[in-house]
Amino acid sequence: MDHEVDSKTPGLSAEEEREIDENQPPRAAVLHETLRMQGDHELERSVAALWWSALAAGLTMGLSLMAMGLLNSRLEGIPGSHVISSLGYSAGFLAVILARQQLFTENTITAVLPVMSKLNLANIGRLLRLWGVVLTGNLVGTLTVAYVMLNLPIFDTSTDKAFLEIGHKVMENDMAQMFSKGIVSGWMISTMVWMIASMENAKIAIIVLITYLMALG
């Protein structure tokens, strides 16, 4: 105790010491409990609440395709344009996370933590219910927005072509590549969620950094 007192910078007021304590990064145990409580809250939500939030997230993720397609079409023929257009991938994630909508890939850690903390059939059932509803809602939302973007006269021909090229590029991966990239992407999303809980003030920068790296890969 005496050593702790001696190691403090002399001349600090009580208010300054309190400000220093408040600016300390949270301990790992605190982060774990914060995410566990968030996950437990998500597991307790009703099916209807999960469904509409997941559907909204699926629709909102269309912003990623829209931004990438628009950037690709406007930067066509420019060397290294992929490096710039990949930034568009962050648009959907920014909107979904800031709006607190239900995205399946974001539930890889928050929903699992309370289940792993208290592993039983009831919690496993709650987790499977959450995943099933959220995944279905996301897929319906993304299919809807993809259909609207390609079949309604919203964008010019070059942008519609860019949308298709983006989709074809993803589907060129074989099953092993998709599975491997899915593991890496899941790990990156989990890392992003953990980082956001640790540095809430840098949330936007964290989301852009992680999702941009995913798009480049």
mmCIF file of C-alpha atoms in Angstrom:
data_model
loop_
_atom_site.group_PDB
_atom_site.id
_atom_site.type_symbol
_atom_site.label_atom_id
_atom_site.label_comp_id
_atom_site.label_asym_id
_atom_site.label_seq_id
_atom_site.Cartn_x
_atom_site.Cartn_y
_atom_site.Cartn_z
ATOM 1 C CA MET A 1 0.000 0.000 0.000
ATOM 2 C CA ASP A 2 2.848 2.390 0.941
ATOM 3 C CA HIS A 3 4.606 1.588 -2.331
ATOM 4 C CA GLU A 4 1.414 2.405 -4.296
ATOM 5 C CA VAL A 5 1.118 5.776 -2.557
ATOM 6 C CA ASP A 6 4.824 6.576 -3.071
ATOM 7 C CA SER A 7 4.641 5.719 -6.798
ATOM 8 C CA LYS A 8 1.951 8.316 -7.512
ATOM 9 C CA THR A 9 2.934 11.600 -9.124
ATOM 10 C CA PRO A 10 3.053 14.244 -6.373
ATOM 11 C CA GLY A 11 0.895 17.346 -6.571
ATOM 12 C CA LEU A 12 -2.188 15.728 -8.146
ATOM 13 C CA SER A 13 -5.550 16.816 -6.821
ATOM 14 C CA ALA A 14 -8.261 14.331 -5.862
ATOM 15 C CA GLU A 15 -10.207 15.274 -9.001
ATOM 16 C CA GLU A 16 -7.183 14.645 -11.231
ATOM 17 C CA GLU A 17 -6.569 11.260 -9.612
ATOM 18 C CA ARG A 18 -10.222 10.349 -10.171
ATOM 19 C CA GLU A 19 -9.926 11.395 -13.830
ATOM 20 C CA ILE A 20 -6.854 9.177 -14.222
ATOM 21 C CA ASP A 21 -8.721 6.214 -12.729
ATOM 22 C CA GLU A 22 -11.661 6.785 -15.097
ATOM 23 C CA ASN A 23 -9.350 6.842 -18.129
ATOM 24 C CA GLN A 24 -7.724 3.509 -17.311
ATOM 25 C CA PRO A 25 -8.541 0.742 -19.832
ATOM 26 C CA PRO A 26 -10.935 -1.899 -18.461
ATOM 27 C CA ARG A 27 -9.475 -5.190 -17.264
ATOM 28 C CA ALA A 28 -10.003 -8.332 -19.359
ATOM 29 C CA ALA A 29 -12.420 -9.703 -16.754
ATOM 30 C CA VAL A 30 -14.523 -6.541 -17.003
ATOM 31 C CA LEU A 31 -14.605 -6.779 -20.813
ATOM 32 C CA HIS A 32 -15.606 -10.433 -20.607
ATOM 33 C CA GLU A 33 -18.457 -9.687 -18.216
ATOM 34 C CA THR A 34 -19.632 -6.728 -20.320
ATOM 35 C CA LEU A 35 -19.834 -8.865 -23.459
ATOM 36 C CA ARG A 36 -21.389 -11.767 -21.544
ATOM 37 C CA MET A 37 -24.173 -9.527 -20.247
ATOM 38 C CA GLN A 38 -24.764 -8.135 -23.738
ATOM 39 C CA GLY A 39 -24.973 -11.667 -25.095
ATOM 40 C CA ASP A 40 -27.369 -12.760 -22.356
ATOM 41 C CA HIS A 41 -29.607 -9.799 -23.172
ATOM 42 C CA GLU A 42 -29.646 -10.802 -26.855
ATOM 43 C CA LEU A 43 -30.520 -14.399 -25.972
ATOM 44 C CA GLU A 44 -33.515 -13.192 -23.951
ATOM 45 C CA ARG A 45 -35.036 -11.129 -26.781
ATOM 46 C CA SER A 46 -38.286 -12.335 -28.331
ATOM 47 C CA VAL A 47 -38.378 -14.017 -31.740
ATOM 48 C CA ALA A 48 -40.263 -11.055 -33.211
ATOM 49 C CA ALA A 49 -37.692 -8.550 -31.943
ATOM 50 C CA LEU A 50 -34.817 -10.657 -33.273
ATOM 51 C CA TRP A 51 -36.544 -11.172 -36.624
ATOM 52 C CA TRP A 52 -37.243 -7.517 -37.389
ATOM 53 C CA SER A 53 -33.805 -6.427 -36.230
ATOM 54 C CA ALA A 54 -32.159 -9.153 -38.332
ATOM 55 C CA LEU A 55 -34.268 -8.266 -41.372
ATOM 56 C CA ALA A 56 -33.276 -4.617 -40.997
ATOM 57 C CA ALA A 57 -29.622 -5.642 -40.732
ATOM 58 C CA GLY A 58 -29.864 -7.679 -43.929
ATOM 59 C CA LEU A 59 -31.341 -4.708 -45.758
ATOM 60 C CA THR A 60 -28.774 -2.335 -44.272
ATOM 61 C CA MET A 61 -25.869 -4.550 -45.358
ATOM 62 C CA GLY A 62 -26.907 -3.682 -48.890
ATOM 63 C CA LEU A 63 -25.051 -0.423 -48.255
ATOM 64 C CA SER A 64 -21.782 -2.364 -48.504
ATOM 65 C CA LEU A 65 -22.635 -3.707 -51.952
ATOM 66 C CA MET A 66 -23.994 -0.319 -53.014
ATOM 67 C CA ALA A 67 -20.881 1.561 -51.891
ATOM 68 C CA MET A 68 -18.462 -0.942 -53.426
ATOM 69 C CA GLY A 69 -20.416 -1.061 -56.692
ATOM 70 C CA LEU A 70 -20.567 2.717 -57.000
ATOM 71 C CA LEU A 71 -16.857 3.082 -56.225
ATOM 72 C CA ASN A 72 -15.909 0.279 -58.639
ATOM 73 C CA SER A 73 -17.911 1.790 -61.492
ATOM 74 C CA ARG A 74 -16.566 5.304 -60.893
ATOM 75 C CA LEU A 75 -12.956 4.146 -60.545
ATOM 76 C CA GLU A 76 -13.010 1.680 -63.450
ATOM 77 C CA GLY A 77 -9.696 1.523 -65.278
ATOM 78 C CA ILE A 78 -7.724 3.247 -62.530
ATOM 79 C CA PRO A 79 -4.759 1.153 -61.277
ATOM 80 C CA GLY A 80 -5.220 0.012 -57.696
ATOM 81 C CA SER A 81 -8.894 1.005 -57.627
ATOM 82 C CA HIS A 82 -9.672 -2.114 -55.558
ATOM 83 C CA VAL A 83 -7.719 -0.615 -52.653
ATOM 84 C CA ILE A 84 -10.069 2.386 -52.640
ATOM 85 C CA SER A 85 -13.349 0.644 -53.492
ATOM 86 C CA SER A 86 -12.825 -1.867 -50.666
ATOM 87 C CA LEU A 87 -13.534 0.964 -48.244
ATOM 88 C CA GLY A 88 -17.153 0.747 -49.370
ATOM 89 C CA TYR A 89 -17.450 -2.630 -47.645
ATOM 90 C CA SER A 90 -17.338 -0.833 -44.296
ATOM 91 C CA ALA A 91 -20.525 1.151 -45.015
ATOM 92 C CA GLY A 92 -22.983 -1.624 -44.184
ATOM 93 C CA PHE A 93 -21.141 -2.710 -41.042
ATOM 94 C CA LEU A 94 -20.956 0.857 -39.775
ATOM 95 C CA ALA A 95 -24.700 1.342 -40.201
ATOM 96 C CA VAL A 96 -25.645 -2.047 -38.716
ATOM 97 C CA ILE A 97 -23.409 -1.831 -35.645
ATOM 98 C CA LEU A 98 -24.119 1.815 -34.860
ATOM 99 C CA ALA A 99 -27.865 1.147 -35.233
ATOM 100 C CA ARG A 100 -27.500 -1.973 -33.013
ATOM 101 C CA GLN A 101 -29.196 -4.233 -35.543
ATOM 102 C CA GLN A 102 -28.849 -8.025 -35.408
ATOM 103 C CA LEU A 103 -26.109 -9.330 -37.707
ATOM 104 C CA PHE A 104 -25.329 -13.051 -37.664
ATOM 105 C CA THR A 105 -21.553 -12.629 -37.948
ATOM 106 C CA GLU A 106 -21.529 -10.238 -34.980
ATOM 107 C CA ASN A 107 -23.109 -12.911 -32.759
ATOM 108 C CA THR A 108 -20.024 -15.129 -32.928
ATOM 109 C CA ILE A 109 -18.800 -13.985 -29.518
ATOM 110 C CA THR A 110 -21.451 -12.028 -27.597
ATOM 111 C CA ALA A 111 -24.084 -14.767 -27.795
ATOM 112 C CA VAL A 112 -21.600 -17.580 -27.191
ATOM 113 C CA LEU A 113 -20.030 -16.184 -24.008
ATOM 114 C CA PRO A 114 -23.091 -16.649 -21.740
ATOM 115 C CA VAL A 115 -23.573 -20.163 -23.133
ATOM 116 C CA MET A 116 -19.953 -21.131 -22.469
ATOM 117 C CA SER A 117 -20.119 -19.542 -19.006
ATOM 118 C CA LYS A 118 -23.081 -21.749 -18.116
ATOM 119 C CA LEU A 119 -23.174 -24.670 -20.522
ATOM 120 C CA ASN A 120 -26.501 -26.497 -20.451
ATOM 121 C CA LEU A 121 -29.207 -27.593 -22.885
ATOM 122 C CA ALA A 122 -31.404 -24.573 -22.144
ATOM 123 C CA ASN A 123 -28.665 -22.100 -23.066
ATOM 124 C CA ILE A 124 -27.674 -24.096 -26.144
ATOM 125 C CA GLY A 125 -31.319 -24.015 -27.230
ATOM 126 C CA ARG A 126 -31.453 -20.239 -26.732
ATOM 127 C CA LEU A 127 -28.282 -19.842 -28.798
ATOM 128 C CA LEU A 128 -29.600 -21.984 -31.659
ATOM 129 C CA ARG A 129 -32.877 -20.044 -31.608
ATOM 130 C CA LEU A 130 -30.992 -16.743 -31.862
ATOM 131 C CA TRP A 131 -28.730 -17.960 -34.660
ATOM 132 C CA GLY A 132 -31.604 -19.465 -36.624
ATOM 133 C CA VAL A 133 -33.822 -16.378 -36.469
ATOM 134 C CA VAL A 134 -30.999 -13.908 -37.104
ATOM 135 C CA LEU A 135 -29.474 -15.863 -40.002
ATOM 136 C CA THR A 136 -32.868 -16.257 -41.676
ATOM 137 C CA GLY A 137 -33.700 -12.575 -41.211
ATOM 138 C CA ASN A 138 -30.309 -11.514 -42.576
ATOM 139 C CA LEU A 139 -30.668 -13.729 -45.649
ATOM 140 C CA VAL A 140 -34.186 -12.497 -46.408
ATOM 141 C CA GLY A 141 -33.029 -8.907 -46.026
ATOM 142 C CA THR A 142 -29.980 -9.300 -48.271
ATOM 143 C CA LEU A 143 -31.941 -11.192 -50.933
ATOM 144 C CA THR A 144 -34.571 -8.455 -50.932
ATOM 145 C CA VAL A 145 -32.105 -5.599 -51.270
ATOM 146 C CA ALA A 146 -30.122 -7.458 -53.961
ATOM 147 C CA TYR A 147 -33.293 -8.032 -55.999
ATOM 148 C CA VAL A 148 -34.326 -4.378 -55.680
ATOM 149 C CA MET A 149 -30.878 -3.055 -56.618
ATOM 150 C CA LEU A 150 -30.616 -5.231 -59.734
ATOM 151 C CA ASN A 151 -34.206 -5.124 -61.020
ATOM 152 C CA LEU A 152 -35.368 -1.571 -60.341
ATOM 153 C CA PRO A 153 -34.001 1.326 -62.450
ATOM 154 C CA ILE A 154 -32.025 2.864 -59.596
ATOM 155 C CA PHE A 155 -28.428 2.701 -60.848
ATOM 156 C CA ASP A 156 -26.769 3.100 -64.236
ATOM 157 C CA THR A 157 -25.609 0.166 -66.340
ATOM 158 C CA SER A 158 -21.964 0.371 -65.261
ATOM 159 C CA THR A 159 -22.938 0.235 -61.583
ATOM 160 C CA ASP A 160 -25.275 -2.734 -62.129
ATOM 161 C CA LYS A 161 -22.399 -4.473 -63.913
ATOM 162 C CA ALA A 162 -20.112 -3.722 -60.965
ATOM 163 C CA PHE A 163 -22.644 -5.301 -58.569
ATOM 164 C CA LEU A 164 -22.606 -8.529 -60.588
ATOM 165 C CA GLU A 165 -18.810 -8.565 -60.822
ATOM 166 C CA ILE A 166 -18.524 -8.264 -57.044
ATOM 167 C CA GLY A 167 -20.903 -11.199 -56.568
ATOM 168 C CA HIS A 168 -19.178 -13.335 -59.208
ATOM 169 C CA LYS A 169 -15.783 -12.701 -57.619
ATOM 170 C CA VAL A 170 -17.040 -13.998 -54.260
ATOM 171 C CA MET A 171 -18.583 -17.089 -55.854
ATOM 172 C CA GLU A 172 -15.315 -17.945 -57.635
ATOM 173 C CA ASN A 173 -13.999 -19.286 -54.315
ATOM 174 C CA ASP A 174 -14.330 -23.027 -53.903
ATOM 175 C CA MET A 175 -15.852 -24.587 -50.783
ATOM 176 C CA ALA A 176 -12.514 -24.933 -48.982
ATOM 177 C CA GLN A 177 -11.624 -21.297 -49.655
ATOM 178 C CA MET A 178 -15.022 -20.083 -48.460
ATOM 179 C CA PHE A 179 -14.749 -22.157 -45.295
ATOM 180 C CA SER A 180 -11.203 -20.962 -44.549
ATOM 181 C CA LYS A 181 -12.033 -17.326 -45.241
ATOM 182 C CA GLY A 182 -15.158 -17.688 -43.113
ATOM 183 C CA ILE A 183 -13.042 -18.787 -40.141
ATOM 184 C CA VAL A 184 -10.668 -15.842 -40.537
ATOM 185 C CA SER A 185 -13.542 -13.385 -41.019
ATOM 186 C CA GLY A 186 -15.324 -14.742 -37.946
ATOM 187 C CA TRP A 187 -12.160 -14.295 -35.900
ATOM 188 C CA MET A 188 -11.754 -10.721 -37.187
ATOM 189 C CA ILE A 189 -15.375 -9.841 -36.357
ATOM 190 C CA SER A 190 -14.980 -11.315 -32.860
ATOM 191 C CA THR A 191 -11.813 -9.269 -32.388
ATOM 192 C CA MET A 192 -13.677 -6.174 -33.566
ATOM 193 C CA VAL A 193 -16.476 -6.724 -31.038
ATOM 194 C CA TRP A 194 -13.928 -7.156 -28.231
ATOM 195 C CA MET A 195 -12.021 -4.029 -29.306
ATOM 196 C CA ILE A 196 -15.206 -1.938 -29.449
ATOM 197 C CA ALA A 197 -16.064 -2.958 -25.889
ATOM 198 C CA SER A 198 -12.581 -1.880 -24.809
ATOM 199 C CA MET A 199 -12.417 1.381 -26.794
ATOM 200 C CA GLU A 200 -15.946 2.686 -27.265
ATOM 201 C CA ASN A 201 -14.717 6.134 -28.311
ATOM 202 C CA ALA A 202 -12.804 4.623 -31.244
ATOM 203 C CA LYS A 203 -15.733 2.484 -32.421
ATOM 204 C CA ILE A 204 -15.984 3.944 -35.937
ATOM 205 C CA ALA A 205 -12.249 3.655 -36.606
ATOM 206 C CA ILE A 206 -12.219 0.042 -35.370
ATOM 207 C CA ILE A 207 -15.165 -0.960 -37.570
ATOM 208 C CA VAL A 208 -13.646 0.655 -40.667
ATOM 209 C CA LEU A 209 -10.192 -0.859 -40.045
ATOM 210 C CA ILE A 210 -11.359 -4.441 -39.491
ATOM 211 C CA THR A 211 -13.975 -4.568 -42.267
ATOM 212 C CA TYR A 212 -11.647 -2.827 -44.727
ATOM 213 C CA LEU A 213 -8.997 -5.494 -44.127
ATOM 214 C CA MET A 214 -11.670 -8.164 -44.660
ATOM 215 C CA ALA A 215 -12.625 -6.615 -48.004
ATOM 216 C CA LEU A 216 -9.007 -6.439 -49.145
ATOM 217 C CA GLY A 217 -8.645 -10.165 -48.460
#
